[in-house]
Amino acid sequence: MVNYKDLGLVNTREMFKRAVAGGYDIPAFNFNTMEQMQAIVMAAVETKSPVIMQVSKGARNYANATILRYMAEGAVAYAKELGCAHPEIVLHLDHGDSFELCKDCIDMGFSSVMIDGSHLPYEENVALAKKVVEYAHQFDVTVEAELGVLAGVEDEVSAAESHYTKPEEVIDFATRTGCDSLAISIGTSHGAHKFTPEQCTLVNGVLVPPPLAFDILHEIEKKLPGFPIVLHGSSSVPMDEVNTINQFGGKLEAAIGIPEEQLREASKSAVCKINIDSDSRLAMTAAIRKHLAEHPGDFDPRQYLKPARENMKKMYIHKIVNVLGSDGKLAQ
Ligand code: G3H
Ligand code: 13P
Ligand code: ZN
């Protein structure tokens, strides 16, 4: 049993309180590789931002659970080495699908876990989330639960269609589960294809997707004043990265994300955690494709992973400073 406090990690409680009160969001970036981890830490240190580094079940299968945990411990030391005396780094399980997986992560040093019972019948979702909360809180680990189902398909996360969160359920759910934050469904979805072109309107040659359901978000806020709300599926799918991928041999058709203005709007509300994974994948892939196309003789991974890391770092800094507003928000 390893406690996250001994690794220099923090849970989400205090940072969420400050983010809700201050009208900004904490970035939650997924990582699977060393380069992603380095780029996240460099971006957080340069912008003096708290950060959530999250690991999915798929990431644990890909990189090995123990290695990822040690990488998060290394992230704290790396942040200090880069000059940040008091980094605020959360190691979070993304989309935990069972009590056993959440317990395993808590026991190995995670400071926060998500239990995703959103696909279950309501009472089963409540019971599962409550069980995880009861275990996690013994160790001061914070818990995110989810109500409502996101559309989209991910390796380990799938939902054929979106069911918006029902505001009339949130008080009962938060009270009975004791969860620390609530992921809601208001029109975001996972992956790089969040909307079909038919669902969008063409404005000045750009496909603009339908707005998020801000009415539902505001109703939820009224029911649970000040309660931390989480948005999954919040990548914006930048067109310049998609175009670079396609220019250098990729084939990403009709990739459409959430406009950044909408995320900026959401950050002023009780939304205090924004999940971004696909934009990191796009930034990495675009840089690698470009580098290898322009330097066909290169075969040392450092030659193409270095620009990939730089491009991800640039994207993370952009999100922190221009979209989420968490720059300069470290407690000390
Ligand atoms: O929400 C899902 C995340 O993007 C993680 O995706 O399960 O493919 O690692 P993954
Ligand atoms: P994106 O696919 O929009 O990056 O969402 C990531 C996510 O929600 C991770 O839980
Ligand atoms: Zn998600």
Coordinates of C-alpha atoms and ligand atoms in Angstrom, one line a residue:
M1 CA 0.0 0.0 0.0
V2 CA 1.5 3.4 -1.1
N3 CA -0.1 6.6 -0.1
Y4 CA -0.1 9.4 -2.7
K5 CA 1.0 11.9 -0.1
D6 CA 4.3 10.1 0.3
L7 CA 4.8 10.6 -3.5
G8 CA 4.3 14.4 -3.4
L9 CA 1.0 14.1 -5.2
V10 CA -2.2 16.0 -4.2
N11 CA -5.9 15.1 -4.4
T12 CA -8.4 17.4 -6.3
R13 CA -10.3 18.8 -3.3
E14 CA -8.5 22.2 -2.7
M15 CA -7.7 22.9 -6.4
F16 CA -11.4 22.3 -7.4
K17 CA -12.6 24.6 -4.6
R18 CA -10.3 27.4 -5.9
A19 CA -11.2 26.7 -9.5
V20 CA -15.0 26.9 -8.9
A21 CA -14.6 30.1 -6.9
G22 CA -12.2 31.6 -9.4
G23 CA -14.1 30.7 -12.6
Y24 CA -11.4 28.7 -14.2
D25 CA -10.7 25.0 -15.0
I26 CA -8.0 22.6 -14.0
P27 CA -6.6 20.7 -17.0
A28 CA -6.9 17.0 -17.0
F29 CA -4.5 15.6 -19.6
N30 CA -4.3 11.8 -20.4
F31 CA -0.9 10.3 -20.7
N32 CA 0.5 6.9 -22.0
T33 CA 4.1 7.8 -22.8
M34 CA 7.1 9.5 -21.3
E35 CA 7.0 12.3 -23.9
Q36 CA 3.3 13.1 -23.0
M37 CA 4.3 13.1 -19.3
Q38 CA 7.3 15.4 -19.9
A39 CA 5.2 17.8 -22.0
I40 CA 2.4 18.0 -19.4
V41 CA 4.9 18.7 -16.6
M42 CA 6.9 21.3 -18.6
A43 CA 3.6 23.1 -19.6
A44 CA 2.3 23.1 -16.0
V45 CA 5.6 24.4 -14.6
E46 CA 6.0 27.1 -17.2
T47 CA 2.5 28.3 -16.7
K48 CA 2.5 27.8 -12.9
S49 CA -0.7 25.7 -13.2
P50 CA -2.1 22.8 -11.1
V51 CA -2.5 19.8 -13.3
I52 CA -4.3 16.4 -13.3
M53 CA -2.4 13.7 -15.1
Q54 CA -4.8 10.9 -15.9
V55 CA -4.4 7.3 -16.8
S56 CA -7.1 5.2 -18.5
K57 CA -7.5 1.4 -18.2
G58 CA -6.2 1.3 -21.8
A59 CA -3.1 3.3 -20.8
R60 CA -2.4 0.9 -18.0
N61 CA -2.7 -2.0 -20.4
Y62 CA -0.4 -0.3 -22.9
A63 CA 2.3 1.1 -20.7
N64 CA 2.0 -1.1 -17.5
A65 CA 0.3 0.2 -14.4
T66 CA 3.5 0.2 -12.2
I67 CA 5.5 2.1 -14.8
L68 CA 2.8 4.8 -15.1
R69 CA 2.6 5.2 -11.3
Y70 CA 6.4 5.6 -11.1
M71 CA 6.2 8.1 -14.0
A72 CA 3.8 10.2 -12.0
E73 CA 6.1 10.1 -9.0
G74 CA 8.9 11.1 -11.4
A75 CA 6.7 13.9 -12.6
V76 CA 6.7 15.5 -9.2
A77 CA 10.5 15.3 -8.9
Y78 CA 10.8 16.6 -12.5
A79 CA 8.5 19.6 -11.8
K80 CA 10.7 20.5 -8.8
E81 CA 13.9 20.1 -10.9
L82 CA 12.3 22.5 -13.5
G83 CA 12.1 25.1 -10.7
C84 CA 8.6 24.6 -9.3
A85 CA 9.0 24.4 -5.5
H86 CA 5.4 23.3 -4.8
P87 CA 3.9 21.5 -7.8
E88 CA 0.2 20.5 -7.5
I89 CA 0.0 17.3 -9.5
V90 CA -2.9 14.9 -9.3
L91 CA -2.6 11.3 -10.4
H92 CA -6.1 10.3 -11.5
L93 CA -7.7 7.1 -12.8
D94 CA -9.8 8.0 -15.9
H95 CA -13.0 6.0 -16.5
G96 CA -12.4 3.3 -13.8
D97 CA -15.0 0.6 -14.6
S98 CA -15.0 -1.5 -11.4
F99 CA -14.4 -1.2 -7.6
E100 CA -11.4 -3.5 -8.0
L101 CA -9.7 -1.3 -10.5
C102 CA -10.3 1.9 -8.4
K103 CA -9.0 0.1 -5.3
D104 CA -5.9 -1.2 -7.1
C105 CA -5.1 2.4 -8.2
I106 CA -5.7 3.8 -4.7
D107 CA -3.5 1.1 -3.2
M108 CA -0.7 2.0 -5.6
G109 CA -0.6 5.7 -5.0
F110 CA -3.3 7.4 -7.1
S111 CA -4.7 10.6 -5.5
S112 CA -8.0 10.6 -7.3
V113 CA -10.1 8.0 -9.1
M114 CA -13.1 8.1 -11.5
I115 CA -15.7 5.4 -11.1
D116 CA -17.7 5.5 -14.3
G117 CA -21.0 3.7 -13.7
S118 CA -22.8 6.0 -16.2
H119 CA -23.9 3.1 -18.4
L120 CA -25.5 1.3 -15.4
P121 CA -29.1 1.6 -14.2
Y122 CA -29.3 4.6 -11.8
E123 CA -29.4 2.6 -8.5
E124 CA -26.5 0.4 -9.6
N125 CA -24.4 3.5 -10.5
V126 CA -25.2 5.0 -7.0
A127 CA -24.3 1.8 -5.2
L128 CA -21.0 1.3 -7.1
A129 CA -19.9 5.0 -6.7
K130 CA -20.8 4.9 -3.0
K131 CA -18.7 1.8 -2.5
V132 CA -15.7 3.4 -4.2
V133 CA -16.1 6.6 -2.2
E134 CA -16.2 4.7 1.1
Y135 CA -12.9 3.0 0.3
A136 CA -11.2 6.1 -1.3
H137 CA -12.1 8.5 1.5
Q138 CA -10.3 6.4 4.1
F139 CA -7.1 7.4 2.4
D140 CA -8.2 11.0 1.5
V141 CA -8.4 10.1 -2.2
T142 CA -11.0 12.1 -4.1
V143 CA -13.6 10.4 -6.3
E144 CA -15.3 11.5 -9.6
A145 CA -18.5 9.8 -10.6
E146 CA -20.6 10.3 -13.7
L147 CA -24.3 10.8 -14.4
G148 CA -25.5 10.8 -18.0
V149 CA -23.9 9.1 -21.0
L150 CA -21.5 10.6 -23.5
A151 CA -21.7 9.7 -27.2
G152 CA -18.7 8.4 -29.0
V153 CA -16.4 5.3 -29.0
E154 CA -13.0 5.0 -27.3
D155 CA -10.9 1.9 -26.8
E156 CA -12.3 1.2 -23.3
V157 CA -15.2 3.6 -23.2
S158 CA -18.2 3.3 -25.5
A159 CA -21.7 4.6 -25.7
A160 CA -23.7 4.4 -28.8
E161 CA -25.5 7.7 -28.2
S162 CA -25.5 10.5 -25.7
H163 CA -28.0 10.8 -22.9
Y164 CA -27.8 14.2 -21.3
T165 CA -27.5 14.3 -17.5
K166 CA -30.9 14.8 -15.8
P167 CA -30.7 17.8 -13.5
E168 CA -33.4 16.3 -11.3
E169 CA -31.1 13.4 -10.4
V170 CA -28.0 15.2 -9.3
I171 CA -28.8 16.1 -5.7
D172 CA -29.8 12.6 -4.9
F173 CA -26.8 11.2 -6.6
A174 CA -24.2 13.5 -5.1
T175 CA -25.7 13.1 -1.6
R176 CA -26.1 9.4 -1.6
T177 CA -22.7 8.6 -3.2
G178 CA -20.6 11.2 -1.4
C179 CA -18.6 11.8 -4.6
D180 CA -16.3 14.8 -4.7
S181 CA -17.0 15.8 -8.3
L182 CA -19.5 14.9 -11.0
A183 CA -18.9 14.3 -14.7
I184 CA -22.0 15.3 -16.7
S185 CA -23.2 14.9 -20.3
I186 CA -24.2 18.1 -22.0
G187 CA -23.1 17.4 -25.6
T188 CA -19.4 16.6 -25.5
S189 CA -18.1 13.2 -26.6
H190 CA -14.9 11.3 -26.8
G191 CA -12.5 11.2 -29.8
A192 CA -11.8 13.3 -32.8
H193 CA -15.2 12.9 -34.5
K194 CA -17.6 14.4 -32.1
F195 CA -20.1 15.6 -34.7
T196 CA -21.0 14.7 -38.2
P197 CA -20.8 17.5 -40.8
E198 CA -24.6 17.3 -41.1
Q199 CA -25.0 18.3 -37.5
C200 CA -22.9 21.4 -38.1
T201 CA -23.5 24.8 -39.7
L202 CA -21.1 26.2 -42.3
V203 CA -19.9 29.6 -41.1
N204 CA -17.2 31.3 -43.2
G205 CA -16.0 28.0 -44.6
V206 CA -15.8 26.4 -41.1
L207 CA -18.1 23.7 -39.8
V208 CA -19.5 25.0 -36.4
P209 CA -21.1 22.3 -34.2
P210 CA -24.2 22.8 -32.2
P211 CA -23.7 24.5 -28.9
L212 CA -23.3 22.5 -25.6
A213 CA -26.4 22.3 -23.5
F214 CA -25.6 25.2 -21.2
D215 CA -29.2 25.3 -20.0
I216 CA -28.7 21.8 -18.4
L217 CA -25.3 22.9 -17.0
H218 CA -26.9 25.9 -15.3
E219 CA -29.8 23.9 -13.9
I220 CA -27.3 21.4 -12.4
E221 CA -25.3 24.4 -10.9
K222 CA -28.5 25.7 -9.3
K223 CA -29.3 22.3 -7.8
L224 CA -25.7 21.8 -6.5
P225 CA -24.2 25.3 -5.9
G226 CA -20.4 25.2 -5.9
F227 CA -20.2 21.5 -6.5
P228 CA -17.3 20.6 -8.8
I229 CA -18.5 19.6 -12.3
V230 CA -16.3 17.7 -14.9
L231 CA -16.5 17.8 -18.7
H232 CA -15.2 14.8 -20.5
G233 CA -14.7 14.8 -24.3
S234 CA -13.4 18.3 -24.4
S235 CA -10.8 18.2 -27.2
S236 CA -11.2 20.9 -29.8
V237 CA -9.6 18.9 -32.6
P238 CA -7.6 21.9 -34.0
M239 CA -7.9 22.1 -37.8
D240 CA -4.2 23.0 -38.3
E241 CA -3.2 19.6 -36.7
V242 CA -5.8 17.7 -38.7
N243 CA -4.6 19.4 -41.9
T244 CA -0.9 18.6 -41.1
I245 CA -1.8 15.0 -40.5
N246 CA -3.7 14.8 -43.8
Q247 CA -1.0 16.8 -45.7
F248 CA 1.7 14.3 -44.7
G249 CA -0.1 11.0 -45.5
G250 CA -2.8 10.7 -42.9
K251 CA -6.5 10.3 -43.6
L252 CA -8.6 12.0 -40.9
E253 CA -11.9 12.8 -42.4
A254 CA -14.6 15.1 -40.9
A255 CA -12.8 15.5 -37.6
I256 CA -14.7 18.0 -35.5
G257 CA -14.3 19.0 -31.8
I258 CA -15.7 21.3 -29.2
P259 CA -15.0 25.0 -30.1
E260 CA -12.7 26.5 -27.5
E261 CA -15.0 29.5 -26.9
Q262 CA -17.6 27.0 -25.6
L263 CA -15.1 25.6 -23.2
R264 CA -14.1 29.1 -22.1
E265 CA -17.8 29.7 -21.4
A266 CA -18.1 26.5 -19.4
S267 CA -15.0 27.4 -17.3
K268 CA -16.8 30.4 -15.8
S269 CA -19.4 28.0 -14.3
A270 CA -19.0 25.2 -11.8
V271 CA -17.2 23.2 -14.4
C272 CA -13.7 22.9 -12.9
K273 CA -12.1 20.0 -14.7
I274 CA -11.7 19.7 -18.5
N275 CA -10.6 16.3 -20.0
I276 CA -8.3 16.5 -23.0
D277 CA -6.8 13.4 -24.7
S278 CA -7.5 13.5 -28.4
D279 CA -5.8 16.9 -28.9
S280 CA -2.6 15.5 -27.5
R281 CA -2.8 12.5 -29.8
L282 CA -3.4 14.9 -32.8
A283 CA -0.5 17.1 -31.8
M284 CA 1.9 14.1 -31.4
T285 CA 0.8 12.5 -34.7
A286 CA 1.0 15.7 -36.7
A287 CA 4.5 16.4 -35.6
I288 CA 5.7 12.9 -36.2
R289 CA 4.1 12.6 -39.6
K290 CA 5.6 16.0 -40.7
H291 CA 9.1 15.2 -39.3
L292 CA 9.3 11.8 -41.0
A293 CA 7.9 13.1 -44.3
E294 CA 10.5 15.9 -44.3
H295 CA 13.4 13.7 -43.0
P296 CA 12.8 10.3 -44.6
G297 CA 16.3 9.2 -43.6
D298 CA 15.7 9.6 -39.9
F299 CA 15.2 6.5 -37.8
D300 CA 16.3 7.5 -34.3
P301 CA 13.0 7.9 -32.3
R302 CA 14.5 10.9 -30.5
Q303 CA 14.6 12.8 -33.8
Y304 CA 10.8 12.6 -34.3
L305 CA 9.7 12.3 -30.7
K306 CA 11.4 15.6 -29.8
P307 CA 9.2 17.7 -32.1
A308 CA 6.2 15.7 -31.1
R309 CA 6.9 16.5 -27.4
E310 CA 7.4 20.2 -28.3
N311 CA 4.1 20.3 -30.2
M312 CA 2.2 18.7 -27.3
K313 CA 3.8 21.1 -24.8
K314 CA 2.7 24.1 -27.1
M315 CA -0.8 22.7 -27.2
Y316 CA -1.0 22.1 -23.4
I317 CA 0.3 25.7 -22.7
H318 CA -2.3 27.1 -25.1
K319 CA -5.1 25.2 -23.4
I320 CA -4.0 26.3 -19.9
V321 CA -3.5 30.0 -20.8
N322 CA -6.1 30.7 -23.5
V323 CA -8.9 28.2 -22.7
L324 CA -8.9 27.0 -19.1
G325 CA -7.3 30.0 -17.4
S326 CA -5.5 27.9 -14.8
D327 CA -2.1 29.7 -15.4
G328 CA -0.7 31.3 -12.2
K329 CA -3.1 29.4 -10.0
L330 CA -0.7 27.3 -7.9
A331 CA -1.5 27.7 -4.2
Q332 CA 2.0 28.8 -3.5
Ligands
G3H1 O1 -12.0 9.0 -22.3 C1 -11.1 8.3 -22.8 C2 -9.7 8.7 -22.9 O2 -9.5 9.4 -24.1 C3 -8.8 7.5 -22.8 O3 -8.9 6.7 -24.0 O4 -9.2 4.4 -23.2 O5 -8.1 4.9 -25.4 O6 -6.9 5.3 -23.3 P1 -8.2 5.2 -24.0
13P2 P1 -11.3 13.8 -25.8 O1 -11.4 12.6 -26.6 O2 -12.2 14.9 -26.3 O3 -9.9 14.3 -25.7 O4 -11.8 13.5 -24.3 C1 -10.9 12.9 -23.4 C2 -11.6 12.4 -22.1 O5 -12.7 12.7 -21.9 C3 -10.8 11.5 -21.2 O6 -11.6 11.0 -20.2
ZN3 ZN -13.6 10.7 -20.7

